[in-house]
Short mmCIF file of C-alpha atoms in Angstrom, two decimals:
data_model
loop_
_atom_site.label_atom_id
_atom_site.label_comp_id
_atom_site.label_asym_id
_atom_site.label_seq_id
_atom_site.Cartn_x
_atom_site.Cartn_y
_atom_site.Cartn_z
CA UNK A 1 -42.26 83.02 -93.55
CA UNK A 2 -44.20 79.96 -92.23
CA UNK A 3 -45.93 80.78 -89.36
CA UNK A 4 -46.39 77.27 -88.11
CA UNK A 5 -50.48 77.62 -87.92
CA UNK A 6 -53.58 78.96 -89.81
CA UNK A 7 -55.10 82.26 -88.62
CA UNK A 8 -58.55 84.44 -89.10
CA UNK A 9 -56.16 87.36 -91.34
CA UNK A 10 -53.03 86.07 -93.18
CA UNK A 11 -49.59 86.90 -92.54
CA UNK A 12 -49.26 88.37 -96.03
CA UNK A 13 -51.91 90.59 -94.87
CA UNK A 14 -50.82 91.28 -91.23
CA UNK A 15 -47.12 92.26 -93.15
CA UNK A 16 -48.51 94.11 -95.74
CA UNK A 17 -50.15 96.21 -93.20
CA UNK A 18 -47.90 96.78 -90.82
CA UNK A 19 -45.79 100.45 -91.47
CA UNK A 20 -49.51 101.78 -91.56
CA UNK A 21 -50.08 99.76 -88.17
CA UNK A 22 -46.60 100.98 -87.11
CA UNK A 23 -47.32 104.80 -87.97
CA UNK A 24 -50.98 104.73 -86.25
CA UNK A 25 -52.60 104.91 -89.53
CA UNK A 26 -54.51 101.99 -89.74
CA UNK A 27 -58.14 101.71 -89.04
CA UNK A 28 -59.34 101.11 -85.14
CA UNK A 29 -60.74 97.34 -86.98
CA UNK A 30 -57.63 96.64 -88.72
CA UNK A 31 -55.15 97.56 -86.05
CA UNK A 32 -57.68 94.90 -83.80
CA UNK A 33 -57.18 92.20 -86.57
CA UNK A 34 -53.04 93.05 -86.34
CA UNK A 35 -53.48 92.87 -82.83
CA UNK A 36 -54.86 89.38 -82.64
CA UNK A 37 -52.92 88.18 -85.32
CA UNK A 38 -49.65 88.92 -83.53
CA UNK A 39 -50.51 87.77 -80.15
CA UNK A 40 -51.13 84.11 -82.05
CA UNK A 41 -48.14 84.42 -84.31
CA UNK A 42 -44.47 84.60 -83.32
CA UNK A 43 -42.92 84.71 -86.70
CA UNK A 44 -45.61 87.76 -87.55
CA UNK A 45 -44.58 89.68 -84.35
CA UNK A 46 -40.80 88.54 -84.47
CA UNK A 47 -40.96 91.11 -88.02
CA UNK A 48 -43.37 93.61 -86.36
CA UNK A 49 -40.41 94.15 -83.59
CA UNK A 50 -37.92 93.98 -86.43
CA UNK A 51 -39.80 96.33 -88.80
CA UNK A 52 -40.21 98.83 -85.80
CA UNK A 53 -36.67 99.16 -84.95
CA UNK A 54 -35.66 99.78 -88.35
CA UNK A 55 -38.27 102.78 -88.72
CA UNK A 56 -37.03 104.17 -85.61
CA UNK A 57 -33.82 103.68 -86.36
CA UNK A 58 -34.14 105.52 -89.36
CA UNK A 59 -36.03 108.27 -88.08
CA UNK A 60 -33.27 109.04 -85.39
CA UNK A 61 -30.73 108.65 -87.80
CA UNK A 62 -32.67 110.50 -91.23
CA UNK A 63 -34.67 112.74 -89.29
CA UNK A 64 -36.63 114.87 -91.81
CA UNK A 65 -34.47 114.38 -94.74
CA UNK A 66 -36.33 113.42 -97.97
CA UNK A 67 -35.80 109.99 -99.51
CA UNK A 68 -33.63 109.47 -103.17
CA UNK A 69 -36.39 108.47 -105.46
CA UNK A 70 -34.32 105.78 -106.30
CA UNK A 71 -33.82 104.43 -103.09
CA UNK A 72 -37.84 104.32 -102.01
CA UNK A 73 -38.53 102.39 -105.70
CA UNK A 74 -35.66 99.98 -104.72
CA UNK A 75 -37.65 99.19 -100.79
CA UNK A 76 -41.04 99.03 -102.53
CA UNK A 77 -40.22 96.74 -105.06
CA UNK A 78 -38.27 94.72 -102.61
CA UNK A 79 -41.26 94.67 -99.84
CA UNK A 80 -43.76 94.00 -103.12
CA UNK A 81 -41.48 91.09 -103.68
CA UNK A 82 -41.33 89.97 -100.25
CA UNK A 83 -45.18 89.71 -100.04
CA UNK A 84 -45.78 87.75 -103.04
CA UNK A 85 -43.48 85.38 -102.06
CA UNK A 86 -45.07 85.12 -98.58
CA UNK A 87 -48.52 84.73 -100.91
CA UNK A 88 -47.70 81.99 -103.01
CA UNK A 89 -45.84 80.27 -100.08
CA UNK A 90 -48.91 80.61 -97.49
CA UNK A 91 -51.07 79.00 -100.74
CA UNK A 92 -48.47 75.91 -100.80
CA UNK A 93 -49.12 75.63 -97.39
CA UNK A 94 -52.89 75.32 -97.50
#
């Protein structure tokens, strides 16, 4: 994701914190530093609106039922991947 601009907290941060933002688990600071880093970047908050209708789409749809083992390694590793490449392409950038 290019975000078109430097910021105080990286994207690869802001994204790698966001379900914890999301579920209201993230630290009064932190969820300021989210904050601020989403009013300054659209591609940032263009995912944040994306990654919240997918949660709450699966909560309506899952409800309470437990997640295949399988299927939570395969997200993971797939967000895990996702980051790294935002990492090493935020450190081409700079």
């Amino acid at each position: 994701m290019s975000c078109g601009g430097t910021h105080e907290t990286p994207c690869s941060e802001v994204l790698a914190n966001l379900y914890t933002y999301i579920d209201g688990e993230l630290a009064e600071a932190g969820c300021e530093e989210v904050r601020r880093h989403l009013d300054e970047c659209r591609p940032c908050l263009e995912e944040y609106g994306l990654e919240e209708v997918v949660k709450k789409l699966v909560a309506k749809c899952c409800g309470c039922d437990p997640v295949p083992d399988d299927l939570r390694s395969k997200v993971l590793f797939r967000l895990e991947a996702a980051r790294t490449d935002l990492v090493e392409r935020e450190g081409a950038v700079e």
